[in-house]
mmCIF file of C-alpha atoms in Angstrom:
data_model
loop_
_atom_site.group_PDB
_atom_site.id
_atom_site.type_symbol
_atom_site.label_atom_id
_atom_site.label_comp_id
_atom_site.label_asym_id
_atom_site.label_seq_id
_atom_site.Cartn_x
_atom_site.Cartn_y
_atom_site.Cartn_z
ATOM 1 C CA UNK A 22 8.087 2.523 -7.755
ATOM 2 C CA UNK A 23 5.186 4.875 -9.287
ATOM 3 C CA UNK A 24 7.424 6.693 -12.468
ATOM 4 C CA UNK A 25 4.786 9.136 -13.323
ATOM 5 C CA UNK A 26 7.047 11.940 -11.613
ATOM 6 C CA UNK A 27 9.664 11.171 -14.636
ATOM 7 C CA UNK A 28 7.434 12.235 -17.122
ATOM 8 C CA UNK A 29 8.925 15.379 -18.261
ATOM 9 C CA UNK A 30 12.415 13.792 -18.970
ATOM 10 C CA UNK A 31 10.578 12.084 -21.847
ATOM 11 C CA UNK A 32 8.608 15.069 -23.507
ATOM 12 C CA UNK A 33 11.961 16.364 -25.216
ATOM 13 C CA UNK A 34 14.467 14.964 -27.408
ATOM 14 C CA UNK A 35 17.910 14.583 -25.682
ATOM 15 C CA UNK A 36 20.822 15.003 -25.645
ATOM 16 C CA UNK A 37 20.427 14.998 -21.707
ATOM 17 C CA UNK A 38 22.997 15.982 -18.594
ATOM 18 C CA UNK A 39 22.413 13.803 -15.808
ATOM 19 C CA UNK A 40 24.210 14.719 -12.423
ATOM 20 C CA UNK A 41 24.006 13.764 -9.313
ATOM 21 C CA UNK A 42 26.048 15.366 -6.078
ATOM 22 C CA UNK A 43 25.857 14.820 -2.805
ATOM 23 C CA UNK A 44 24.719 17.362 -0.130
ATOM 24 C CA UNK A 45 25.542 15.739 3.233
ATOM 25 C CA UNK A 46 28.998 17.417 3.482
ATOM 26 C CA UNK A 47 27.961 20.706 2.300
ATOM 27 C CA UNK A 48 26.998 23.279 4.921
ATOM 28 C CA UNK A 49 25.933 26.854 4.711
ATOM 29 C CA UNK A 50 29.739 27.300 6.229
ATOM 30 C CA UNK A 51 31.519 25.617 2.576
ATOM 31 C CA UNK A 52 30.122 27.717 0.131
ATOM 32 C CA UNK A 53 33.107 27.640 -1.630
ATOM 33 C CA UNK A 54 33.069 23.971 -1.704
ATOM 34 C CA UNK A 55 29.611 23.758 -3.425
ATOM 35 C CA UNK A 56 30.649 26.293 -5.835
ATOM 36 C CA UNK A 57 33.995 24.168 -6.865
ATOM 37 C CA UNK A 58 31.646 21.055 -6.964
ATOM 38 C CA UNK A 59 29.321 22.835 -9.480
ATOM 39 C CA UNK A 60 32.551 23.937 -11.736
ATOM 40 C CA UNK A 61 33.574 20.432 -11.686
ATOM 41 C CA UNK A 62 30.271 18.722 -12.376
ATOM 42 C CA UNK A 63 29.965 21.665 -15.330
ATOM 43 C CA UNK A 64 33.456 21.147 -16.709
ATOM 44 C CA UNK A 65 32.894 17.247 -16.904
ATOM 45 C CA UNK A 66 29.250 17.922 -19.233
ATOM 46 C CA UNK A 67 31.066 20.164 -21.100
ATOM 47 C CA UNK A 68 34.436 17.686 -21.859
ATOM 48 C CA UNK A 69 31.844 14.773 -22.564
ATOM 49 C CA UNK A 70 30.511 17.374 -25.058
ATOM 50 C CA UNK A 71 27.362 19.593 -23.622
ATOM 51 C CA UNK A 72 26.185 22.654 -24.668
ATOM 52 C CA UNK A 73 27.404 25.329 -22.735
ATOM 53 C CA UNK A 74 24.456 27.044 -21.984
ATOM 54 C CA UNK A 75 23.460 23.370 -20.403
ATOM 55 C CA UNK A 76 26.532 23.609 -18.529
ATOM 56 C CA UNK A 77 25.840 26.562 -16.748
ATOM 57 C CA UNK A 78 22.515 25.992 -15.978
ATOM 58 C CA UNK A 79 23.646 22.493 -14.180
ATOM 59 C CA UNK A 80 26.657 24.761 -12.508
ATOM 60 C CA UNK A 81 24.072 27.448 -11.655
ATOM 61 C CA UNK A 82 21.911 24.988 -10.172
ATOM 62 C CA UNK A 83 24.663 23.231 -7.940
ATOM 63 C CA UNK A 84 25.620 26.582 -6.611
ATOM 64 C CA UNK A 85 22.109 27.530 -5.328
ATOM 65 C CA UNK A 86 22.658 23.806 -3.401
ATOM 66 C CA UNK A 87 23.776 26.261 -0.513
ATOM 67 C CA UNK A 88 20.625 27.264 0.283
ATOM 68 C CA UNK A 89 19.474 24.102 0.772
ATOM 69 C CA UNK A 90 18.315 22.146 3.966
ATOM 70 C CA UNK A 91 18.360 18.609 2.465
ATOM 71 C CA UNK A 92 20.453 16.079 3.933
ATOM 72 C CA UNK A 93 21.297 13.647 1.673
ATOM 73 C CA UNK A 94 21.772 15.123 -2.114
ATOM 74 C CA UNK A 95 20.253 15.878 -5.099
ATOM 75 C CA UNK A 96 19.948 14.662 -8.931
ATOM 76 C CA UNK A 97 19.706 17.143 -12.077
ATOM 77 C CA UNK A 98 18.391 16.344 -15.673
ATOM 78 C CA UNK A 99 19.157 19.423 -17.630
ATOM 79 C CA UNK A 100 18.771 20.031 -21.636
ATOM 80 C CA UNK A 101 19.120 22.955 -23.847
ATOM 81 C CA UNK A 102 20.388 25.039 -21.020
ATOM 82 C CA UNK A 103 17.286 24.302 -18.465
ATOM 83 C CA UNK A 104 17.325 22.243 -15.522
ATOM 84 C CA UNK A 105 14.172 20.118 -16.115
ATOM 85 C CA UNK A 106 13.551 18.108 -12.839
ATOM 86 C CA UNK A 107 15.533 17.855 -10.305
ATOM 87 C CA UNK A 108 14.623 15.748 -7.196
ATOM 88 C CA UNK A 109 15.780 15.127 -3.899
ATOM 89 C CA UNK A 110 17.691 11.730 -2.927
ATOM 90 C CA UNK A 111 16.748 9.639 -0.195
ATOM 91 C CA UNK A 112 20.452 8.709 0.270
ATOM 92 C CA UNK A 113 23.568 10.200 -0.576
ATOM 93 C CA UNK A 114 25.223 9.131 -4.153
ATOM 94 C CA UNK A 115 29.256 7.537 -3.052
ATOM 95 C CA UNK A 116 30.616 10.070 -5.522
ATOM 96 C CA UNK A 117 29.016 13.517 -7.703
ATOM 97 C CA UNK A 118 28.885 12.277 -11.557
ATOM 98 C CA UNK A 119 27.664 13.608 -14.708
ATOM 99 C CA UNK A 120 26.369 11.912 -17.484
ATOM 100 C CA UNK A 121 25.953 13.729 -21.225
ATOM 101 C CA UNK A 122 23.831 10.983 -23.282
ATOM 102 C CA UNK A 123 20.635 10.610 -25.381
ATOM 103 C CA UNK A 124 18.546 9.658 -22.919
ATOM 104 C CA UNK A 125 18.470 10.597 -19.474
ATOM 105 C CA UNK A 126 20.425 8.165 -17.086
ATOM 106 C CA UNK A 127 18.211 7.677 -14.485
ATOM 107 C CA UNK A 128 18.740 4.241 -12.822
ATOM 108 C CA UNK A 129 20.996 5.301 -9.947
ATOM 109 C CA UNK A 130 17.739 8.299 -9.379
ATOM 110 C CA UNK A 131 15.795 4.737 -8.950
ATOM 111 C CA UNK A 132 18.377 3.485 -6.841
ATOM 112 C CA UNK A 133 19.048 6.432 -4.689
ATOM 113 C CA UNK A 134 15.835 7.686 -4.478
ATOM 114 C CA UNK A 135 14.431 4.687 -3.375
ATOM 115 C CA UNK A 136 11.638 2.534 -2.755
ATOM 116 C CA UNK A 137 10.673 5.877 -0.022
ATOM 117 C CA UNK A 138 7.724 5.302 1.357
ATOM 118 C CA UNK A 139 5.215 7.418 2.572
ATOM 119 C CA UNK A 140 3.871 6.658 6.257
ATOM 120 C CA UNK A 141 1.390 8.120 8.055
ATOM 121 C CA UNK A 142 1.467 7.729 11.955
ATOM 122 C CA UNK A 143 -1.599 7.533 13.853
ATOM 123 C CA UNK A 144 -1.055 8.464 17.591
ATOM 124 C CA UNK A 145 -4.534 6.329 19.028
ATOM 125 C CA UNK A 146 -5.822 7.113 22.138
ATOM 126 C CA UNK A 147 -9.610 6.379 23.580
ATOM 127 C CA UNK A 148 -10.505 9.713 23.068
ATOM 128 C CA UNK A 149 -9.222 10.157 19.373
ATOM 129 C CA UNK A 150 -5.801 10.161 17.159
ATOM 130 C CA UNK A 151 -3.355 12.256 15.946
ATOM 131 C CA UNK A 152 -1.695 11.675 12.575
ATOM 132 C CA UNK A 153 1.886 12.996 11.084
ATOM 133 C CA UNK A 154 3.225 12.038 7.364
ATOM 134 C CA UNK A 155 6.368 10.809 7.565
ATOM 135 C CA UNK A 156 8.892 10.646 4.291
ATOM 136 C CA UNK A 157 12.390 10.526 3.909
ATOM 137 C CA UNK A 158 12.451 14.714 3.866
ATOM 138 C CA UNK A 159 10.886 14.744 7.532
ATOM 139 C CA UNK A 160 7.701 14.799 9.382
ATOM 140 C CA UNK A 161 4.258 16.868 8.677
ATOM 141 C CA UNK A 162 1.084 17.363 10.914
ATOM 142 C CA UNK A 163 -2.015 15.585 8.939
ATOM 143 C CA UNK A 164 -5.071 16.535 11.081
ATOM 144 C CA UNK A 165 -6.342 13.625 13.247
ATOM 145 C CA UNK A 166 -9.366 12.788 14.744
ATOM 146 C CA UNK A 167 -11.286 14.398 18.163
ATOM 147 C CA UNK A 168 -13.936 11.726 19.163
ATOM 148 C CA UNK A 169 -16.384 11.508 22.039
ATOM 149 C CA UNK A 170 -15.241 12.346 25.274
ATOM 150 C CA UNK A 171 -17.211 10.883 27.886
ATOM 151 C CA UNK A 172 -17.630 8.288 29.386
ATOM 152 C CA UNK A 173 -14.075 6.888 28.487
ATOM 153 C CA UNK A 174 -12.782 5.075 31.413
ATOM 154 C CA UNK A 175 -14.802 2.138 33.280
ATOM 155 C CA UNK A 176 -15.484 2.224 36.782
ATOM 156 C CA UNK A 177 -13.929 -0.601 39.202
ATOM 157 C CA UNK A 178 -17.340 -1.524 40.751
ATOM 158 C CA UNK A 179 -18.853 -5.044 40.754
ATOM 159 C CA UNK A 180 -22.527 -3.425 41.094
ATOM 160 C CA UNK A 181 -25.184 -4.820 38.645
ATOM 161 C CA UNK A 182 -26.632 -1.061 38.239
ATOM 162 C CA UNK A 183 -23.516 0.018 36.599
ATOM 163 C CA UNK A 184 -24.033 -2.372 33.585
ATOM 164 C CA UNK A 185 -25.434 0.236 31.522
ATOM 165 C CA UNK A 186 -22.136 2.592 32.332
ATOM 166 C CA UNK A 187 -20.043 0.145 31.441
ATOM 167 C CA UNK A 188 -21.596 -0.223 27.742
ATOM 168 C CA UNK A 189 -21.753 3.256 27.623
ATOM 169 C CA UNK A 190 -18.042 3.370 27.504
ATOM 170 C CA UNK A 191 -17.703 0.079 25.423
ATOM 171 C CA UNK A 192 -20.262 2.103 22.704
ATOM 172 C CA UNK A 193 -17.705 5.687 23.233
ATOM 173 C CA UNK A 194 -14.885 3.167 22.725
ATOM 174 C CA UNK A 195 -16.240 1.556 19.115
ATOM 175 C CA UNK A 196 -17.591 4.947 18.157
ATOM 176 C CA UNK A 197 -14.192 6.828 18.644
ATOM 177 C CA UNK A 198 -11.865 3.579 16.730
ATOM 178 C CA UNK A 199 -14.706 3.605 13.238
ATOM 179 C CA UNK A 200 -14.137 7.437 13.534
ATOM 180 C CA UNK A 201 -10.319 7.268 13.351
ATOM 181 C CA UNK A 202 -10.608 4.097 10.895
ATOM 182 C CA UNK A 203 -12.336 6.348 8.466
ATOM 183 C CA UNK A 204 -10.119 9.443 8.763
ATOM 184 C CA UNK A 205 -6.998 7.122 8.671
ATOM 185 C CA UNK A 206 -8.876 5.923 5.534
ATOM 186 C CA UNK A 207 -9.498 9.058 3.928
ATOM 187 C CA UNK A 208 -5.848 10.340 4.825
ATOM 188 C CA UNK A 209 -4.496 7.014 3.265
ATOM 189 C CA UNK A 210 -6.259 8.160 -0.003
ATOM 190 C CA UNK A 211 -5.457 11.516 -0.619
ATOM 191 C CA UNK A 212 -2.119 11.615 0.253
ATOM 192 C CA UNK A 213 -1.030 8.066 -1.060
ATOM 193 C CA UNK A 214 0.332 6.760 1.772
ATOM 194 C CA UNK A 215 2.173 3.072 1.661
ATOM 195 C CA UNK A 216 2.312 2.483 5.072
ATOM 196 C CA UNK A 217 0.033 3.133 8.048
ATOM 197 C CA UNK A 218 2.200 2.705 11.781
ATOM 198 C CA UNK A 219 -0.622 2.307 14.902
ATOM 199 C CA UNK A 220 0.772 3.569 18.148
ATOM 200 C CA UNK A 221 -0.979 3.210 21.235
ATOM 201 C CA UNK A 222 -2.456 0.750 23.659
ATOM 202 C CA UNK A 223 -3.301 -2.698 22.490
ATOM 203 C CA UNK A 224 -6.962 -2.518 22.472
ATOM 204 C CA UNK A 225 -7.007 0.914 20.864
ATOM 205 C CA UNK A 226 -4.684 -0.582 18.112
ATOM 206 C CA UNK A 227 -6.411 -3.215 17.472
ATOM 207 C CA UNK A 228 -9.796 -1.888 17.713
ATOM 208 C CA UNK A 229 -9.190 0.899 14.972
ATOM 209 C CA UNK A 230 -7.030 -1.825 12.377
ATOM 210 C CA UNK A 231 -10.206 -3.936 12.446
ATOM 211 C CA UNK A 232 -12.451 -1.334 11.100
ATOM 212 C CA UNK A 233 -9.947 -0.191 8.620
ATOM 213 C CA UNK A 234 -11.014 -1.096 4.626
ATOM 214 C CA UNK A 235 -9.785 -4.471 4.245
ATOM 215 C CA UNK A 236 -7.165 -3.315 1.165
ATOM 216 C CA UNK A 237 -5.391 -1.111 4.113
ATOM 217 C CA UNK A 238 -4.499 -4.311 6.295
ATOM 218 C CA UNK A 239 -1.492 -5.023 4.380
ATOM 219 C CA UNK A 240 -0.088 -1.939 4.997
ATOM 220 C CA UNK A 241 -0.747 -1.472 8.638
ATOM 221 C CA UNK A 242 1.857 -1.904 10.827
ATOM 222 C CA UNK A 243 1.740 -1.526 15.080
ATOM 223 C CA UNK A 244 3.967 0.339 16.803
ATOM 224 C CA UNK A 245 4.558 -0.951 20.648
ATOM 225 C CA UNK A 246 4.814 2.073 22.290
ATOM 226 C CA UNK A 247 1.961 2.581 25.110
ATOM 227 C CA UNK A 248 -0.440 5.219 24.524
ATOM 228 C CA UNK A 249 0.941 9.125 24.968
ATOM 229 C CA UNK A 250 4.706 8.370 23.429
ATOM 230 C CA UNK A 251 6.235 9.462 20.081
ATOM 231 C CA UNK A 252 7.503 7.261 17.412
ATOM 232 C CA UNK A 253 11.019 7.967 16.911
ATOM 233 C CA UNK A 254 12.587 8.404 13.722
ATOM 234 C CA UNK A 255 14.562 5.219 14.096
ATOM 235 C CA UNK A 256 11.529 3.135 14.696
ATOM 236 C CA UNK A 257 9.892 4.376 11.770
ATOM 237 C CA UNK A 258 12.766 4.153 9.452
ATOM 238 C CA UNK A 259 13.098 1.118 10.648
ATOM 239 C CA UNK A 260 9.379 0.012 9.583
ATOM 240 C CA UNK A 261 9.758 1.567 6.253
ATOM 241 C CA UNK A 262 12.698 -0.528 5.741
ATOM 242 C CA UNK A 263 10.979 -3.741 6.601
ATOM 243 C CA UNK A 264 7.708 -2.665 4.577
ATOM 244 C CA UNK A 265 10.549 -2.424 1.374
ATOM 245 C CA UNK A 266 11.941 -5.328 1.873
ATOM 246 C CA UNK A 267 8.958 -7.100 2.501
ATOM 247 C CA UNK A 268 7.849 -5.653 -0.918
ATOM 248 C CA UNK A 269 10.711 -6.001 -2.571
ATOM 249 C CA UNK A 270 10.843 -10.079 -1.665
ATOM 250 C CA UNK A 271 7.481 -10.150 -2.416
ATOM 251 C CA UNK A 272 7.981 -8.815 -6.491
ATOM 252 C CA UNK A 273 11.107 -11.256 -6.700
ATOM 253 C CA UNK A 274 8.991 -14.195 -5.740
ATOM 254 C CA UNK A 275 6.050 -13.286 -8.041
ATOM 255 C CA UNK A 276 8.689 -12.321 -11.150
ATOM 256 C CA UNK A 277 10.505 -16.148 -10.492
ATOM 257 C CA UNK A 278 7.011 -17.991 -10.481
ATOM 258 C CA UNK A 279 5.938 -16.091 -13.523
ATOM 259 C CA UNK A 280 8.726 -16.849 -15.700
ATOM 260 C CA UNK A 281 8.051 -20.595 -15.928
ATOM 261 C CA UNK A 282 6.065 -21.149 -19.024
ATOM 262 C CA UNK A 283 2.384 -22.697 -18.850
ATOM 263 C CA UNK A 284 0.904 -25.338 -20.838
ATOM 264 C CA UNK A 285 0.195 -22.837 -23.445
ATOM 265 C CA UNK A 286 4.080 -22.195 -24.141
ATOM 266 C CA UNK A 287 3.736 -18.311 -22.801
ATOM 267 C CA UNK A 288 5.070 -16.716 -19.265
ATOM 268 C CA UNK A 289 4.277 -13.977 -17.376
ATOM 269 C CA UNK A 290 8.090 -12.640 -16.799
ATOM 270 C CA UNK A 291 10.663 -12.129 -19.099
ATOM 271 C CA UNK A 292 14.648 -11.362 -18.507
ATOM 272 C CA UNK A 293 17.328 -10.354 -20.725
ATOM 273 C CA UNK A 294 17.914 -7.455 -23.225
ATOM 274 C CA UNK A 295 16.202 -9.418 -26.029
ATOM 275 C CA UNK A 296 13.344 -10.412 -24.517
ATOM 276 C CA UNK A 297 13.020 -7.115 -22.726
ATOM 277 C CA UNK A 298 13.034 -5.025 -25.855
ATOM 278 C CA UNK A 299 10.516 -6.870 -27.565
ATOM 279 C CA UNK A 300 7.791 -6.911 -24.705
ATOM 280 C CA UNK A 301 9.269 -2.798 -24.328
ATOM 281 C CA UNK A 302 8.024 -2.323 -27.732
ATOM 282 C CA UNK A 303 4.847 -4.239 -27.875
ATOM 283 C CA UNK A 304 4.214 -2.004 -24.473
ATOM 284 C CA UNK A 305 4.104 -5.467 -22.526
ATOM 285 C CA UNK A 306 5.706 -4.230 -19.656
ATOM 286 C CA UNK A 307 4.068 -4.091 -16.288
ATOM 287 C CA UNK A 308 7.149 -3.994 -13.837
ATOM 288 C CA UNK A 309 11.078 -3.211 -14.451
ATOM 289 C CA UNK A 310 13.258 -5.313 -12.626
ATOM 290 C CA UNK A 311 16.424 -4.129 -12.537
ATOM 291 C CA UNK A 312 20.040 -4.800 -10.344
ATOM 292 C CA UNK A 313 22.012 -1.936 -11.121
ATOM 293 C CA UNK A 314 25.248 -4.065 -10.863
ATOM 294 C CA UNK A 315 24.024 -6.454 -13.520
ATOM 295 C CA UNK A 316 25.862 -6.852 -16.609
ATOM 296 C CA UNK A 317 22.996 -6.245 -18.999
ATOM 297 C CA UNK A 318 22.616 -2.806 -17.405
ATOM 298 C CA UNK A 319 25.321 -0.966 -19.550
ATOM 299 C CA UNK A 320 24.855 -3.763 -22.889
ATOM 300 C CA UNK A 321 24.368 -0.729 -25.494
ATOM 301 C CA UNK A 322 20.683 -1.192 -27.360
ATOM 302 C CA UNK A 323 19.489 1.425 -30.136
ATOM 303 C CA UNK A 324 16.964 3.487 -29.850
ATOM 304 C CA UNK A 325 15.145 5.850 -32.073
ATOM 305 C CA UNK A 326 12.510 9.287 -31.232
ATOM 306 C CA UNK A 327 9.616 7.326 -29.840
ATOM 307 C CA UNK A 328 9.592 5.502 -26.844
ATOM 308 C CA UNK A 329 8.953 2.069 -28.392
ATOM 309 C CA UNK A 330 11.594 2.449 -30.944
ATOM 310 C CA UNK A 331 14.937 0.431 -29.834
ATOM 311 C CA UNK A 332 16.130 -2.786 -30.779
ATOM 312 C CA UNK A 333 19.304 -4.539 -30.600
ATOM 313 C CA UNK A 334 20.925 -3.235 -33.557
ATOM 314 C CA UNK A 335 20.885 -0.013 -35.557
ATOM 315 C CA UNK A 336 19.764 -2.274 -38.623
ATOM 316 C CA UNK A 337 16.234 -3.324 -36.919
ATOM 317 C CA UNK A 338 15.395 0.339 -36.759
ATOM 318 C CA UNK A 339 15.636 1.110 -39.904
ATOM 319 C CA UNK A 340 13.640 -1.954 -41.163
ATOM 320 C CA UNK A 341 11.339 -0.661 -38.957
ATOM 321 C CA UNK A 342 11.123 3.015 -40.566
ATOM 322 C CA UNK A 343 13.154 4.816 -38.362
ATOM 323 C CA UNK A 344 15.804 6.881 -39.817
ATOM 324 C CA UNK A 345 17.353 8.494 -36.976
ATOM 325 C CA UNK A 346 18.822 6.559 -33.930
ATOM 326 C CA UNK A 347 21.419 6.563 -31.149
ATOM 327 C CA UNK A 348 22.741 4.112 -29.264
ATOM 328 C CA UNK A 349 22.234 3.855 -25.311
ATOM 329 C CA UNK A 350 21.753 2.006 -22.300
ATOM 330 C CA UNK A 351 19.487 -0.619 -22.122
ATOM 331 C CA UNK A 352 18.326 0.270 -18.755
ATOM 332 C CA UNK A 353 17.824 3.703 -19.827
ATOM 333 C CA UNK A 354 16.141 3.110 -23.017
ATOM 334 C CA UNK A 355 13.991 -0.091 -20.766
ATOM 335 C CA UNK A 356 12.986 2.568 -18.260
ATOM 336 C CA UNK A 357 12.050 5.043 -21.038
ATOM 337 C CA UNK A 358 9.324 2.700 -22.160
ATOM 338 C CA UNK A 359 8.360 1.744 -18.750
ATOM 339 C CA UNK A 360 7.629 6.059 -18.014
ATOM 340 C CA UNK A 361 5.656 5.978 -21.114
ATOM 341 C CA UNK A 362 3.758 3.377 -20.919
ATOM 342 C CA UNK A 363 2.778 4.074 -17.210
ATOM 343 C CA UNK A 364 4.417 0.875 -15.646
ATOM 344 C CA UNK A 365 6.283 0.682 -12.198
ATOM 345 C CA UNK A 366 10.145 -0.095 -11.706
ATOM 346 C CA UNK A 367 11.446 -2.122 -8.878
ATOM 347 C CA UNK A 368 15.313 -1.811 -7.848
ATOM 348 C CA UNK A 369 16.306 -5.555 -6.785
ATOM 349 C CA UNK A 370 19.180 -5.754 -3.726
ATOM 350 C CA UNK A 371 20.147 -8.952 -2.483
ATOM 351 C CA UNK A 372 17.162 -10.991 -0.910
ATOM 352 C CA UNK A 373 17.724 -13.201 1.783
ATOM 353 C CA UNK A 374 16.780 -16.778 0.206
ATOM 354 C CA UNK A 375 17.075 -15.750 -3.391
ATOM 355 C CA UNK A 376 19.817 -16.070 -5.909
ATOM 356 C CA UNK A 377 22.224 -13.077 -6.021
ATOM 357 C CA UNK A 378 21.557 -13.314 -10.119
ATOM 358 C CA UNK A 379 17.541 -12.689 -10.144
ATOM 359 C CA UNK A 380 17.288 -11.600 -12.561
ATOM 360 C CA UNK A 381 19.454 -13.146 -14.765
ATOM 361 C CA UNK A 382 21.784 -10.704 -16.403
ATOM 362 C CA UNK A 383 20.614 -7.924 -13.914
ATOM 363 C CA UNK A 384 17.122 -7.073 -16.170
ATOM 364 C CA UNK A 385 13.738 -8.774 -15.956
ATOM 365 C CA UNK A 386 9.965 -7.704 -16.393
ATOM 366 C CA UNK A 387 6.445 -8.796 -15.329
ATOM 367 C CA UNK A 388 4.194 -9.150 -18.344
ATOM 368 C CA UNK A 389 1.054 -7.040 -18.750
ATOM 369 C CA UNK A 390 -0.464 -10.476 -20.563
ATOM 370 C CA UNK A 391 1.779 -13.415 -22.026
#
């Protein structure tokens, strides 16, 4: 997952409230239920010791909930009495909590947001394409493609004289698929897209994946639905869950082969709070692995102003010139470093195959270099 969104939870010094409440049983009919859920997310800051000025923001923002369409829920990060970012979740949390710490606790934002990607369908037909952008908040128009009309459709004759016709539509056909290749292309690039779902006949499919860059095959997936029908929502939550998983098995298997050492004594992957807060602060870190149930989740690390200032105990800091520190989570403080250092983060669920354990302790990295 791409953390550059996180960015402004890391521009301020904490202390930070961190709440997240669900939305999916909220309707414009229970405003009186929001409103009790933002009292009782604000009384909970306040007894773990926020600011009340915090506190009301974080209430204030709960309560304007009602107005909201989204389905699922929605996480807060709020300090001196402002609500700083506050993004939608992909899924509903199982319960509204609030955090007051030093850092921002943003792992179950990771988890609940999700790996969400972005898919855009292309409706292919011989005459052109439609595309929509689909995301976990619904489905946008994102212009398509109108290409040569005529001569489309072959004729049924046998006659030698209607050779040239018949390339004639072959040439419409080729021209119309490079068109829609290089406005799926295009699309692809601007808005980031990490999936690309085909739908149409099998010729028009195929035609336009094969003149697609070759660094968009991986992400192309075809739908089996005939030309003229809509993708339903199921089907393509259903490919963005495979394209996930397929990722997610993917990073695991990479991570386990890189944490063998070569002949040279060094590996590419690292788990475990020690070895993790070393890379963190030599900005080694390419990828976060972490399995929120893991035990080395919650194991307490101390951290100091600066991103790559945390270590195992308080002592190291100060041998390293830091005078002020506070203790915190080491996936917190891990994922800190990660933001600021422009690395990704990968939630790990339980892969078919692989141990339940990868990696151990819950916490692992790929290295930048060994």
């Amino acid at each position: 997952m791409d953390l550059a969104f996180l960015h402004p939870l890391y521009e301020h010094s904490g202390p930070w409230a961190s709440v997240y409440v669900g939305t999916s049983r909220h309707t414009e009919d229970t405003p009186h239920e929001r409103h009790l859920t933002a009292r009782a997310m604000a009384g909970e800051l306040a007894g773990q010791g926020a600011d009340e000025a915090t506190c009301r923001a974080v209430g204030h923002a709960i309560d304007e909930l009602r107005h909201s369409s989204e389905p699922h829920g929605r996480a807060l990060f709020a300090r001196g009495g402002e609500v700083v970012l506050d993004p939608p979740l992909a899924r509903a949390p199982q319960r509204d909590q609030a955090s007051w710490a030093p850092l921002p606790r943003v792992t179950p934002l990771l988890e609940l947001a999700g790996e969400d990607p972005v898919c855009i369908v292309a409706y292919v037909d011989r005459k052109g394409a439609d595309f929509e952008l689909r995301s976990a908040l619904g489905r946008d128009e994102a212009g398509g493609v109108t290409g040569r009309q005529w001569p489309v459709h072959r004729t049924s004759s046998v006659d030698w004289s209607e050779r040239h016709f018949q390339l004639r539509v072959e040439n419409t056909w080729e021209h119309n698929a490079a068109e829609i290749a290089d406005a799926l292309a295009v699309s692809q690039e601007e808005t980031g897209a990490d999936l690309l779902i085909l739908v149409g006949d099998d010729r028009e499919r195929h035609e336009v994946r094969r003149r697609l860059p070759q660094r968009l095959h991986p992400l192309v997936v075809e739908g089996s639905h005939g030309a003229g029908s809509r993708l339903l929502d199921d089907d393509v939550d259903r490919a963005r869950t495979e394209h996930v998983q397929a990722h997610a098995a993917a990073e695991l298997e990479r991570f386990l082969a890189a944490r063998g050492r070569d002949d040279a004594g060094g590996a590419g992957a690292v788990e475990g709070v020690p070895a993790l807060v070393e890379a963190a602060r030599e900005h080694r870190i390419d990828e976060l692995l972490i399995r929120p149930d893991g035990p080395d989740a919650h194991r307490e690390v101390w951290i100091g102003e600066d991103p790559d200032q945390l270590a195992l105990r308080r002592t190291e800091l100060k041998t390293l010139g830091e005078q002020r520190s506070w203790a915190a989570r080491a996936d917190d403080a891990l994922v800190r470093s990660v933001v600021t250092t422009d690395a990704e983060a990968l939630v790990v669920t339980v892969v078919p195959g692989l141990d339940d354990d990868t990696p151990v302790g819950g916490l692992g990295a790929l290295l930048r270099w060994k």
